[in-house]
Amino acid sequence: MKDVTQDTILVHAGRDPRNNHGIINPPVYHCSTVLFPTLDALEEGDRNMLSSVHYGRMGTPTTFAFEEAAAELEGGYKSVNTGSGLTAIAIALSAFTKAGDHVLITDSVYSPTRRFARETLAPYGVEVEYYDPCIGAGISALLRPNTSVVFLESPGSLTFEVQDVPAIAAAAKKAGATVMIDNTWATPLFFRPFDHGVDVSIHAATKYMVGHADAMLGVVTCRDEATWTAVKKAATRFGICGGPDDLYLGLRGLRTLAVRMRQHQESALALADWLATRPEVTRVLHPARPDFPGHALWKRDFTGSSGLFSIVIDQVPRKALAAMLDGMELFGMGYSWGGFESLILPTRPAAVRSATRWTDPGQVLRLHAGLESADDLIRDLDAGFRRMAAAL
Ligand SMILES: *Cc1c(COP(=O)(O)O)cnc(C)c1O
């Protein structure tokens, strides 16, 4: 589709009712073996294995529908689906690293990415170095002739540092490195990696794309054919593929992504504004708030903000924190985010840094604003603060 907005792409991409009996949604193909009618067809299939229906693991029309929608939405060449966000990160990093390479990863990266780097890349002979997420063009000083990947995540996990993506990408490109970003927080709606010099955009589709906390899914979208081929080959080597029903849920989630994101954005901002007025809250870590250090960069490069942010509260005894968290009626406590439900989670950013230090002595709480009424959510938080005070 040409000259349509992302809202429209979300509704129409990856489906073709005219070639599906008029049925609006594509079918779900459950498949391992694909039969070839002739020897010629078999040999042709082998030659064209990376982008045809060849074997279940290599992709079915269900896979291709999701990948096509994801790539169109992000404005990339093509996508590769994976069974989770973490597998998407792992194959993207694996595709562009070999023994002897040096890789630069932002210090605010999602912790399991750090674990993959430490426990898989490093033992295979890749030197992993972390950099200050706010380094900007200063990344030049860290780039080496063997730097093969510069990995970004913006805003960063837990603490939401906004990176100067164009400056980092430009320096990395000059040094010949592949630039990849974990773009899960913003979704392709609120940040466009390929407009800012990124080569590979990674999403935990588990979060907002699926959007209903009922499937694990990942997707890697690539700027051009060469990049895509490298990622697709890595996925093929590892035998990675999403499950058909989960891919369908990903595709279905995309249809409503734009309206859901507008609501997540609005509610998160309403919660953040209210929280900023609370005496218990010492800081609100939300890129779209003018008092946030990375706000100017966010404003320059992003077109919206999602439902996930953090607050810092004064340290309280564990039993007071438990009194707040255990009694929440609407906010659930648990990992992941991006579904319709609101979540609250105590986190410890200081424990997962190596290039920088998180020195704020307060307790960090990460919140996800779901699709409940923001007024009801505020009442739930208010009651939580009152339980906390009563337990002091
Ligand atoms: C959740 C998350 C992932 C991993 O996604 P899974 O689908 O849970 O494997 C990767 N990056 C970020 C930023 C995440 O929040």
mmCIF file of C-alpha atoms and ligand atoms in Angstrom:
data_model
loop_
_atom_site.group_PDB
_atom_site.id
_atom_site.type_symbol
_atom_site.label_atom_id
_atom_site.label_comp_id
_atom_site.label_asym_id
_atom_site.label_seq_id
_atom_site.Cartn_x
_atom_site.Cartn_y
_atom_site.Cartn_z
ATOM 1 C CA MET A 1 0.000 0.000 0.000
ATOM 2 C CA LYS A 2 1.285 3.462 -0.889
ATOM 3 C CA ASP A 3 0.703 6.775 0.896
ATOM 4 C CA VAL A 4 -1.410 5.465 3.738
ATOM 5 C CA THR A 5 -0.867 6.087 7.420
ATOM 6 C CA GLN A 6 0.280 3.456 9.897
ATOM 7 C CA ASP A 7 -3.266 3.254 11.314
ATOM 8 C CA THR A 8 -4.459 2.093 7.911
ATOM 9 C CA ILE A 9 -1.526 -0.267 7.379
ATOM 10 C CA LEU A 10 -2.395 -1.933 10.689
ATOM 11 C CA VAL A 11 -5.906 -2.690 9.517
ATOM 12 C CA HIS A 12 -5.043 -3.974 6.046
ATOM 13 C CA ALA A 13 -1.510 -5.390 6.013
ATOM 14 C CA GLY A 14 -0.894 -9.141 5.837
ATOM 15 C CA ARG A 15 -4.347 -10.177 4.649
ATOM 16 C CA ASP A 16 -6.075 -10.674 1.328
ATOM 17 C CA PRO A 17 -9.802 -11.460 1.615
ATOM 18 C CA ARG A 18 -10.210 -11.668 -2.157
ATOM 19 C CA ASN A 19 -7.966 -14.706 -2.231
ATOM 20 C CA ASN A 20 -9.425 -16.156 0.956
ATOM 21 C CA HIS A 21 -13.095 -16.790 0.082
ATOM 22 C CA GLY A 22 -13.890 -13.216 1.125
ATOM 23 C CA ILE A 23 -12.944 -14.055 4.693
ATOM 24 C CA ILE A 24 -11.427 -11.065 6.428
ATOM 25 C CA ASN A 25 -8.745 -12.794 8.490
ATOM 26 C CA PRO A 26 -6.132 -15.154 7.038
ATOM 27 C CA PRO A 27 -6.287 -18.825 8.010
ATOM 28 C CA VAL A 28 -3.892 -20.383 10.520
ATOM 29 C CA TYR A 29 -1.672 -22.991 8.900
ATOM 30 C CA HIS A 30 -0.504 -25.804 11.162
ATOM 31 C CA CYS A 31 2.319 -27.365 9.222
ATOM 32 C CA SER A 32 5.506 -29.362 9.244
ATOM 33 C CA THR A 33 5.854 -31.215 5.900
ATOM 34 C CA VAL A 34 5.179 -29.353 2.673
ATOM 35 C CA LEU A 35 4.687 -31.650 -0.324
ATOM 36 C CA PHE A 36 6.283 -30.948 -3.694
ATOM 37 C CA PRO A 37 4.436 -32.408 -6.695
ATOM 38 C CA THR A 38 7.496 -32.961 -8.889
ATOM 39 C CA LEU A 39 11.258 -33.256 -8.708
ATOM 40 C CA ASP A 40 11.479 -29.891 -10.492
ATOM 41 C CA ALA A 41 9.305 -28.253 -7.834
ATOM 42 C CA LEU A 42 11.351 -29.822 -5.039
ATOM 43 C CA GLU A 43 14.614 -28.537 -6.491
ATOM 44 C CA GLU A 44 13.148 -25.090 -7.143
ATOM 45 C CA GLY A 45 11.883 -25.051 -3.543
ATOM 46 C CA ASP A 46 15.345 -25.884 -2.223
ATOM 47 C CA ARG A 47 16.844 -22.998 -4.171
ATOM 48 C CA ASN A 48 14.252 -20.549 -2.872
ATOM 49 C CA MET A 49 14.098 -21.901 0.657
ATOM 50 C CA LEU A 50 14.478 -18.616 2.559
ATOM 51 C CA SER A 51 11.339 -17.009 1.214
ATOM 52 C CA SER A 52 8.910 -19.670 0.092
ATOM 53 C CA VAL A 53 6.639 -22.244 1.716
ATOM 54 C CA HIS A 54 9.194 -25.020 1.981
ATOM 55 C CA TYR A 55 9.013 -26.603 5.411
ATOM 56 C CA GLY A 56 6.923 -25.642 8.457
ATOM 57 C CA ARG A 57 9.847 -24.264 10.416
ATOM 58 C CA MET A 58 10.875 -22.003 7.527
ATOM 59 C CA GLY A 59 7.543 -20.207 7.467
ATOM 60 C CA THR A 60 3.965 -20.723 6.339
ATOM 61 C CA PRO A 61 1.465 -18.244 4.881
ATOM 62 C CA THR A 62 0.534 -17.441 8.514
ATOM 63 C CA THR A 63 4.172 -16.582 9.286
ATOM 64 C CA PHE A 64 4.548 -14.520 6.143
ATOM 65 C CA ALA A 65 1.327 -12.609 6.847
ATOM 66 C CA PHE A 66 2.599 -11.508 10.258
ATOM 67 C CA GLU A 67 6.082 -10.720 8.938
ATOM 68 C CA GLU A 68 4.679 -8.739 6.022
ATOM 69 C CA ALA A 69 2.469 -6.657 8.331
ATOM 70 C CA ALA A 70 5.345 -6.010 10.756
ATOM 71 C CA ALA A 71 7.725 -4.965 7.966
ATOM 72 C CA GLU A 72 5.173 -2.702 6.297
ATOM 73 C CA LEU A 73 4.347 -1.058 9.610
ATOM 74 C CA GLU A 74 7.969 -0.340 10.430
ATOM 75 C CA GLY A 75 8.922 0.635 6.885
ATOM 76 C CA GLY A 76 11.610 -2.043 6.595
ATOM 77 C CA TYR A 77 12.570 -4.393 3.790
ATOM 78 C CA LYS A 78 11.306 -7.606 5.436
ATOM 79 C CA SER A 79 10.892 -9.194 8.859
ATOM 80 C CA VAL A 80 11.798 -12.474 10.522
ATOM 81 C CA ASN A 81 9.464 -13.811 13.202
ATOM 82 C CA THR A 82 10.660 -15.644 16.279
ATOM 83 C CA GLY A 83 8.970 -17.420 19.150
ATOM 84 C CA SER A 84 9.730 -14.668 21.696
ATOM 85 C CA GLY A 85 11.269 -11.229 22.014
ATOM 86 C CA LEU A 86 14.401 -12.661 23.554
ATOM 87 C CA THR A 87 14.923 -15.065 20.623
ATOM 88 C CA ALA A 88 14.568 -12.093 18.280
ATOM 89 C CA ILE A 89 17.413 -10.368 20.156
ATOM 90 C CA ALA A 90 19.502 -13.534 20.246
ATOM 91 C CA ILE A 91 19.271 -14.248 16.508
ATOM 92 C CA ALA A 92 19.858 -10.609 15.563
ATOM 93 C CA LEU A 93 23.036 -10.519 17.669
ATOM 94 C CA SER A 94 24.119 -13.956 16.438
ATOM 95 C CA ALA A 95 23.596 -12.990 12.805
ATOM 96 C CA PHE A 96 26.204 -10.223 12.967
ATOM 97 C CA THR A 97 28.830 -11.545 15.391
ATOM 98 C CA LYS A 98 31.657 -14.063 15.193
ATOM 99 C CA ALA A 99 34.638 -14.910 17.375
ATOM 100 C CA GLY A 100 37.039 -11.981 17.589
ATOM 101 C CA ASP A 101 34.342 -9.328 17.170
ATOM 102 C CA HIS A 102 33.642 -6.522 19.609
ATOM 103 C CA VAL A 103 30.047 -5.595 20.428
ATOM 104 C CA LEU A 104 28.775 -2.450 22.148
ATOM 105 C CA ILE A 105 25.561 -2.736 24.163
ATOM 106 C CA THR A 106 23.727 0.026 26.027
ATOM 107 C CA ASP A 107 24.000 -0.247 29.801
ATOM 108 C CA SER A 108 20.231 0.239 30.130
ATOM 109 C CA VAL A 109 19.510 -2.893 28.103
ATOM 110 C CA TYR A 110 16.825 -5.447 29.022
ATOM 111 C CA SER A 111 18.580 -7.785 31.509
ATOM 112 C CA PRO A 112 18.084 -11.065 29.605
ATOM 113 C CA THR A 113 19.883 -9.450 26.619
ATOM 114 C CA ARG A 114 22.834 -8.862 28.944
ATOM 115 C CA ARG A 115 22.669 -12.482 30.103
ATOM 116 C CA PHE A 116 22.677 -13.738 26.492
ATOM 117 C CA ALA A 117 25.720 -11.583 25.753
ATOM 118 C CA ARG A 118 27.535 -12.761 28.870
ATOM 119 C CA GLU A 119 26.686 -16.444 28.721
ATOM 120 C CA THR A 120 26.553 -17.090 24.972
ATOM 121 C CA LEU A 121 28.363 -14.391 22.984
ATOM 122 C CA ALA A 122 31.309 -14.055 25.369
ATOM 123 C CA PRO A 123 32.054 -17.807 25.659
ATOM 124 C CA TYR A 124 31.968 -17.973 21.828
ATOM 125 C CA GLY A 125 34.746 -15.400 21.665
ATOM 126 C CA VAL A 126 32.863 -12.127 21.207
ATOM 127 C CA GLU A 127 34.057 -9.235 23.367
ATOM 128 C CA VAL A 128 31.057 -7.476 24.880
ATOM 129 C CA GLU A 129 31.368 -3.917 26.174
ATOM 130 C CA TYR A 130 28.611 -1.808 27.741
ATOM 131 C CA TYR A 131 28.277 1.925 27.153
ATOM 132 C CA ASP A 132 26.488 4.779 28.866
ATOM 133 C CA PRO A 133 23.023 5.017 27.226
ATOM 134 C CA CYS A 134 23.438 8.820 27.159
ATOM 135 C CA ILE A 135 26.811 8.677 25.351
ATOM 136 C CA GLY A 136 25.485 10.100 22.052
ATOM 137 C CA ALA A 137 28.207 10.847 19.475
ATOM 138 C CA GLY A 138 30.783 10.012 22.172
ATOM 139 C CA ILE A 139 30.309 6.384 21.127
ATOM 140 C CA SER A 140 33.036 7.113 18.516
ATOM 141 C CA ALA A 141 35.693 6.748 21.198
ATOM 142 C CA LEU A 142 34.548 3.172 21.898
ATOM 143 C CA LEU A 143 34.280 1.954 18.322
ATOM 144 C CA ARG A 144 37.072 -0.325 17.127
ATOM 145 C CA PRO A 145 37.923 -1.811 13.739
ATOM 146 C CA ASN A 146 36.381 -5.116 14.900
ATOM 147 C CA THR A 147 33.189 -3.603 16.368
ATOM 148 C CA SER A 148 30.517 -5.531 14.501
ATOM 149 C CA VAL A 149 27.351 -4.472 16.356
ATOM 150 C CA VAL A 150 26.144 -1.448 18.274
ATOM 151 C CA PHE A 151 23.023 -2.411 20.208
ATOM 152 C CA LEU A 152 20.571 0.222 21.430
ATOM 153 C CA GLU A 153 17.416 0.137 23.477
ATOM 154 C CA SER A 154 15.588 3.418 23.821
ATOM 155 C CA PRO A 155 14.090 4.258 26.210
ATOM 156 C CA GLY A 156 16.105 1.856 28.363
ATOM 157 C CA SER A 157 14.562 -0.924 30.412
ATOM 158 C CA LEU A 158 13.508 0.044 33.973
ATOM 159 C CA THR A 159 14.979 3.571 33.902
ATOM 160 C CA PHE A 160 13.925 4.918 30.466
ATOM 161 C CA GLU A 161 17.075 6.773 29.359
ATOM 162 C CA VAL A 162 16.415 8.151 25.870
ATOM 163 C CA GLN A 163 19.317 7.573 23.497
ATOM 164 C CA ASP A 164 20.536 9.903 20.771
ATOM 165 C CA VAL A 165 19.857 7.243 18.151
ATOM 166 C CA PRO A 166 20.839 9.252 15.037
ATOM 167 C CA ALA A 167 24.163 10.328 16.559
ATOM 168 C CA ILE A 168 25.058 6.823 17.745
ATOM 169 C CA ALA A 169 23.905 5.233 14.481
ATOM 170 C CA ALA A 170 25.886 7.685 12.349
ATOM 171 C CA ALA A 171 29.111 7.037 14.276
ATOM 172 C CA ALA A 172 28.552 3.276 14.251
ATOM 173 C CA LYS A 173 27.851 3.249 10.518
ATOM 174 C CA LYS A 174 31.020 5.202 9.815
ATOM 175 C CA ALA A 175 32.931 2.511 11.691
ATOM 176 C CA GLY A 176 31.214 -0.234 9.676
ATOM 177 C CA ALA A 177 29.118 -1.670 12.522
ATOM 178 C CA THR A 178 25.556 -2.952 12.227
ATOM 179 C CA VAL A 179 23.166 -0.824 14.292
ATOM 180 C CA MET A 180 20.326 -2.610 16.053
ATOM 181 C CA ILE A 181 17.675 -1.367 18.426
ATOM 182 C CA ASP A 182 15.206 -2.983 20.763
ATOM 183 C CA ASN A 183 12.188 -0.862 19.823
ATOM 184 C CA THR A 184 9.643 -2.693 21.983
ATOM 185 C CA TRP A 185 8.666 0.258 24.214
ATOM 186 C CA ALA A 186 7.766 2.642 21.392
ATOM 187 C CA THR A 187 6.329 0.140 18.916
ATOM 188 C CA PRO A 188 6.782 1.102 15.229
ATOM 189 C CA LEU A 189 4.059 3.706 15.791
ATOM 190 C CA PHE A 190 6.022 5.991 18.091
ATOM 191 C CA PHE A 191 9.602 5.492 16.875
ATOM 192 C CA ARG A 192 10.770 4.831 13.304
ATOM 193 C CA PRO A 193 14.231 3.246 13.561
ATOM 194 C CA PHE A 194 14.982 3.241 9.830
ATOM 195 C CA ASP A 195 14.486 7.007 9.663
ATOM 196 C CA HIS A 196 17.214 7.379 12.285
ATOM 197 C CA GLY A 197 19.991 5.268 10.796
ATOM 198 C CA VAL A 198 19.198 1.903 12.393
ATOM 199 C CA ASP A 199 19.733 -1.312 10.371
ATOM 200 C CA VAL A 200 17.819 -3.845 12.460
ATOM 201 C CA SER A 201 14.744 -3.208 14.607
ATOM 202 C CA ILE A 202 13.721 -5.773 17.192
ATOM 203 C CA HIS A 203 10.386 -6.150 18.966
ATOM 204 C CA ALA A 204 9.141 -8.316 21.760
ATOM 205 C CA ALA A 205 5.796 -8.697 19.956
ATOM 206 C CA THR A 206 4.719 -10.415 23.177
ATOM 207 C CA LYS A 207 4.153 -6.909 24.534
ATOM 208 C CA TYR A 208 2.074 -4.396 22.585
ATOM 209 C CA MET A 209 1.768 -6.176 19.235
ATOM 210 C CA VAL A 210 0.084 -9.237 20.734
ATOM 211 C CA GLY A 211 -1.344 -6.861 23.332
ATOM 212 C CA HIS A 212 -3.464 -9.303 25.319
ATOM 213 C CA ALA A 213 -0.926 -11.168 27.492
ATOM 214 C CA ASP A 214 -1.783 -14.437 25.756
ATOM 215 C CA ALA A 215 1.163 -15.273 23.484
ATOM 216 C CA MET A 216 4.959 -15.099 23.261
ATOM 217 C CA LEU A 217 6.269 -13.697 19.960
ATOM 218 C CA GLY A 218 9.181 -11.743 18.541
ATOM 219 C CA VAL A 219 10.014 -10.036 15.289
ATOM 220 C CA VAL A 220 13.184 -8.658 13.699
ATOM 221 C CA THR A 221 12.715 -6.137 10.898
ATOM 222 C CA CYS A 222 15.598 -5.259 8.612
ATOM 223 C CA ARG A 223 16.490 -2.164 6.620
ATOM 224 C CA ASP A 224 17.580 -3.971 3.452
ATOM 225 C CA GLU A 225 17.887 -7.313 1.726
ATOM 226 C CA ALA A 226 21.441 -8.078 2.853
ATOM 227 C CA THR A 227 20.589 -7.462 6.492
ATOM 228 C CA TRP A 228 17.397 -9.501 6.238
ATOM 229 C CA THR A 229 19.205 -12.404 4.589
ATOM 230 C CA ALA A 230 21.737 -12.519 7.428
ATOM 231 C CA VAL A 231 18.984 -12.552 10.086
ATOM 232 C CA LYS A 232 16.851 -15.079 8.212
ATOM 233 C CA LYS A 233 19.854 -17.382 7.809
ATOM 234 C CA ALA A 234 20.600 -17.117 11.539
ATOM 235 C CA ALA A 235 16.980 -17.957 12.371
ATOM 236 C CA THR A 236 17.191 -20.907 9.979
ATOM 237 C CA ARG A 237 20.430 -22.187 11.544
ATOM 238 C CA PHE A 238 18.922 -22.068 15.009
ATOM 239 C CA GLY A 239 15.634 -23.541 13.797
ATOM 240 C CA ILE A 240 13.641 -20.660 15.185
ATOM 241 C CA CYS A 241 9.972 -20.118 14.384
ATOM 242 C CA GLY A 242 6.854 -18.787 16.055
ATOM 243 C CA GLY A 243 3.889 -21.081 16.656
ATOM 244 C CA PRO A 244 0.982 -20.707 14.201
ATOM 245 C CA ASP A 245 -1.642 -19.723 16.767
ATOM 246 C CA ASP A 246 0.696 -17.215 18.390
ATOM 247 C CA LEU A 247 1.468 -15.682 14.983
ATOM 248 C CA TYR A 248 -2.250 -15.364 14.410
ATOM 249 C CA LEU A 249 -2.660 -13.631 17.762
ATOM 250 C CA GLY A 250 0.188 -11.291 16.807
ATOM 251 C CA LEU A 251 -1.536 -10.442 13.566
ATOM 252 C CA ARG A 252 -4.859 -9.925 15.312
ATOM 253 C CA GLY A 253 -3.196 -7.741 17.944
ATOM 254 C CA LEU A 254 -1.766 -5.487 15.237
ATOM 255 C CA ARG A 255 -5.275 -4.612 13.994
ATOM 256 C CA THR A 256 -6.006 -2.660 17.181
ATOM 257 C CA LEU A 257 -2.463 -1.540 18.032
ATOM 258 C CA ALA A 258 -3.001 2.115 17.128
ATOM 259 C CA VAL A 259 -6.116 2.632 19.252
ATOM 260 C CA ARG A 260 -4.663 0.691 22.152
ATOM 261 C CA MET A 261 -1.434 2.702 22.063
ATOM 262 C CA ARG A 262 -3.303 5.999 22.145
ATOM 263 C CA GLN A 263 -5.109 4.858 25.288
ATOM 264 C CA HIS A 264 -1.985 3.403 26.958
ATOM 265 C CA GLN A 265 -0.264 6.727 26.259
ATOM 266 C CA GLU A 266 -3.055 8.865 27.651
ATOM 267 C CA SER A 267 -3.539 6.797 30.801
ATOM 268 C CA ALA A 268 0.186 6.521 31.533
ATOM 269 C CA LEU A 269 0.524 10.294 31.302
ATOM 270 C CA ALA A 270 -2.480 10.798 33.586
ATOM 271 C CA LEU A 271 -0.975 8.390 36.137
ATOM 272 C CA ALA A 272 2.472 9.984 35.816
ATOM 273 C CA ASP A 273 1.064 13.491 36.343
ATOM 274 C CA TRP A 274 -0.838 12.378 39.425
ATOM 275 C CA LEU A 275 2.138 10.449 40.802
ATOM 276 C CA ALA A 276 4.367 13.509 40.373
ATOM 277 C CA THR A 277 2.173 15.347 42.893
ATOM 278 C CA ARG A 278 2.473 12.626 45.543
ATOM 279 C CA PRO A 279 4.741 13.241 48.540
ATOM 280 C CA GLU A 280 5.935 9.588 48.469
ATOM 281 C CA VAL A 281 7.245 9.934 44.895
ATOM 282 C CA THR A 282 10.703 11.477 44.508
ATOM 283 C CA ARG A 283 11.003 11.061 40.711
ATOM 284 C CA VAL A 284 8.847 10.073 37.767
ATOM 285 C CA LEU A 285 10.850 8.377 35.005
ATOM 286 C CA HIS A 286 8.693 9.051 31.954
ATOM 287 C CA PRO A 287 10.275 10.353 28.711
ATOM 288 C CA ALA A 288 7.186 12.374 27.739
ATOM 289 C CA ARG A 289 7.318 14.479 30.913
ATOM 290 C CA PRO A 290 9.197 17.766 30.507
ATOM 291 C CA ASP A 291 11.047 17.216 33.804
ATOM 292 C CA PHE A 292 12.651 13.979 32.523
ATOM 293 C CA PRO A 293 16.348 14.326 31.517
ATOM 294 C CA GLY A 294 15.863 12.631 28.118
ATOM 295 C CA HIS A 295 12.722 14.596 27.286
ATOM 296 C CA ALA A 296 14.266 16.830 24.592
ATOM 297 C CA LEU A 297 15.587 13.804 22.656
ATOM 298 C CA TRP A 298 12.263 12.015 23.054
ATOM 299 C CA LYS A 299 10.453 15.070 21.722
ATOM 300 C CA ARG A 300 12.808 15.341 18.759
ATOM 301 C CA ASP A 301 12.651 11.686 17.679
ATOM 302 C CA PHE A 302 9.460 10.066 18.993
ATOM 303 C CA THR A 303 5.851 10.674 18.020
ATOM 304 C CA GLY A 304 4.302 9.273 21.179
ATOM 305 C CA SER A 305 4.859 7.445 24.436
ATOM 306 C CA SER A 306 3.584 4.083 25.570
ATOM 307 C CA GLY A 307 2.093 2.844 28.832
ATOM 308 C CA LEU A 308 5.303 1.817 30.604
ATOM 309 C CA PHE A 309 7.245 4.067 32.994
ATOM 310 C CA SER A 310 8.806 4.038 36.446
ATOM 311 C CA ILE A 311 8.630 6.033 39.623
ATOM 312 C CA VAL A 312 11.079 6.311 42.485
ATOM 313 C CA ILE A 313 9.684 6.412 46.003
ATOM 314 C CA ASP A 314 11.468 6.896 49.310
ATOM 315 C CA GLN A 315 12.725 3.621 50.735
ATOM 316 C CA VAL A 316 10.250 2.079 53.149
ATOM 317 C CA PRO A 317 10.512 -1.108 55.225
ATOM 318 C CA ARG A 318 9.700 -4.217 53.216
ATOM 319 C CA LYS A 319 6.450 -4.774 55.096
ATOM 320 C CA ALA A 320 5.198 -1.311 54.102
ATOM 321 C CA LEU A 321 6.045 -1.973 50.443
ATOM 322 C CA ALA A 322 4.286 -5.342 50.699
ATOM 323 C CA ALA A 323 1.248 -3.673 52.276
ATOM 324 C CA MET A 324 0.977 -1.470 49.196
ATOM 325 C CA LEU A 325 1.690 -4.107 46.542
ATOM 326 C CA ASP A 326 -0.140 -7.093 48.030
ATOM 327 C CA GLY A 327 -3.404 -5.187 48.335
ATOM 328 C CA MET A 328 -3.610 -3.723 44.822
ATOM 329 C CA GLU A 329 -6.991 -4.455 43.293
ATOM 330 C CA LEU A 330 -6.461 -3.431 39.661
ATOM 331 C CA PHE A 331 -2.663 -3.414 39.252
ATOM 332 C CA GLY A 332 -1.259 -6.928 38.934
ATOM 333 C CA MET A 333 2.301 -7.802 39.916
ATOM 334 C CA GLY A 334 4.294 -9.793 37.387
ATOM 335 C CA TYR A 335 6.754 -9.703 34.498
ATOM 336 C CA SER A 336 6.152 -8.593 30.943
ATOM 337 C CA TRP A 337 3.781 -5.770 29.977
ATOM 338 C CA GLY A 338 1.941 -4.449 26.924
ATOM 339 C CA GLY A 339 -1.332 -6.239 27.599
ATOM 340 C CA PHE A 340 -4.677 -4.638 28.402
ATOM 341 C CA GLU A 341 -4.037 -4.931 32.146
ATOM 342 C CA SER A 342 -2.188 -2.608 34.488
ATOM 343 C CA LEU A 343 0.934 -3.861 36.229
ATOM 344 C CA ILE A 344 3.231 -2.723 39.016
ATOM 345 C CA LEU A 345 6.656 -4.195 39.738
ATOM 346 C CA PRO A 346 9.441 -3.299 42.193
ATOM 347 C CA THR A 347 12.795 -3.250 40.360
ATOM 348 C CA ARG A 348 16.493 -2.798 41.224
ATOM 349 C CA PRO A 349 18.281 -1.000 38.381
ATOM 350 C CA ALA A 350 21.526 -0.692 40.382
ATOM 351 C CA ALA A 351 21.953 -4.469 40.260
ATOM 352 C CA VAL A 352 22.129 -4.674 36.456
ATOM 353 C CA ARG A 353 24.580 -1.885 35.522
ATOM 354 C CA SER A 354 28.230 -2.185 34.622
ATOM 355 C CA ALA A 355 29.284 0.875 32.561
ATOM 356 C CA THR A 356 27.320 3.385 34.611
ATOM 357 C CA ARG A 357 25.997 3.490 38.157
ATOM 358 C CA TRP A 358 22.429 3.868 39.322
ATOM 359 C CA THR A 359 22.909 5.808 42.542
ATOM 360 C CA ASP A 360 19.366 6.848 43.462
ATOM 361 C CA PRO A 361 18.784 5.287 46.894
ATOM 362 C CA GLY A 362 14.985 5.167 46.461
ATOM 363 C CA GLN A 363 12.792 2.205 45.604
ATOM 364 C CA VAL A 364 12.002 1.995 41.886
ATOM 365 C CA LEU A 365 8.532 0.812 40.879
ATOM 366 C CA ARG A 366 7.765 0.105 37.229
ATOM 367 C CA LEU A 367 4.186 0.691 36.172
ATOM 368 C CA HIS A 368 2.273 -0.338 33.092
ATOM 369 C CA ALA A 369 -0.895 1.638 32.454
ATOM 370 C CA GLY A 370 -3.436 -0.780 31.038
ATOM 371 C CA LEU A 371 -6.767 -0.029 29.438
ATOM 372 C CA GLU A 372 -8.777 0.366 32.653
ATOM 373 C CA SER A 373 -10.120 3.833 33.470
ATOM 374 C CA ALA A 374 -7.228 6.040 34.598
ATOM 375 C CA ASP A 375 -9.366 7.411 37.447
ATOM 376 C CA ASP A 376 -9.900 3.902 38.795
ATOM 377 C CA LEU A 377 -6.182 3.189 38.492
ATOM 378 C CA ILE A 378 -5.346 6.373 40.402
ATOM 379 C CA ARG A 379 -7.753 5.344 43.184
ATOM 380 C CA ASP A 380 -6.018 1.947 43.354
ATOM 381 C CA LEU A 381 -2.598 3.637 43.694
ATOM 382 C CA ASP A 382 -3.937 6.121 46.228
ATOM 383 C CA ALA A 383 -5.286 3.310 48.393
ATOM 384 C CA GLY A 384 -1.914 1.565 48.019
ATOM 385 C CA PHE A 385 -0.015 4.595 49.314
ATOM 386 C CA ARG A 386 -2.425 4.782 52.254
ATOM 387 C CA ARG A 387 -1.813 1.110 53.108
ATOM 388 C CA MET A 388 1.921 1.764 52.866
ATOM 389 C CA ALA A 389 1.707 4.741 55.249
ATOM 390 C CA ALA A 390 -0.389 2.748 57.714
ATOM 391 C CA ALA A 391 2.223 -0.017 57.786
ATOM 392 C CA LEU A 392 5.161 2.319 58.523
HETATM 393 C C1 LIG B 1 9.967 -8.330 27.364
HETATM 394 C C2 LIG B 1 11.076 -7.722 26.626
HETATM 395 C C3 LIG B 1 11.844 -8.490 25.779
HETATM 396 C C4 LIG B 1 11.705 -9.996 25.661
HETATM 397 O O1 LIG B 1 10.495 -10.384 25.140
HETATM 398 P P1 LIG B 1 9.916 -11.866 25.420
HETATM 399 O O2 LIG B 1 8.857 -12.005 24.411
HETATM 400 O O3 LIG B 1 9.442 -11.838 26.839
HETATM 401 O O4 LIG B 1 11.044 -12.820 25.231
HETATM 402 C C5 LIG B 1 12.829 -7.866 25.053
HETATM 403 N N1 LIG B 1 13.041 -6.552 25.161
HETATM 404 C C6 LIG B 1 12.316 -5.770 25.976
HETATM 405 C C7 LIG B 1 12.608 -4.318 26.047
HETATM 406 C C8 LIG B 1 11.318 -6.338 26.742
HETATM 407 O O5 LIG B 1 10.628 -5.561 27.581
#
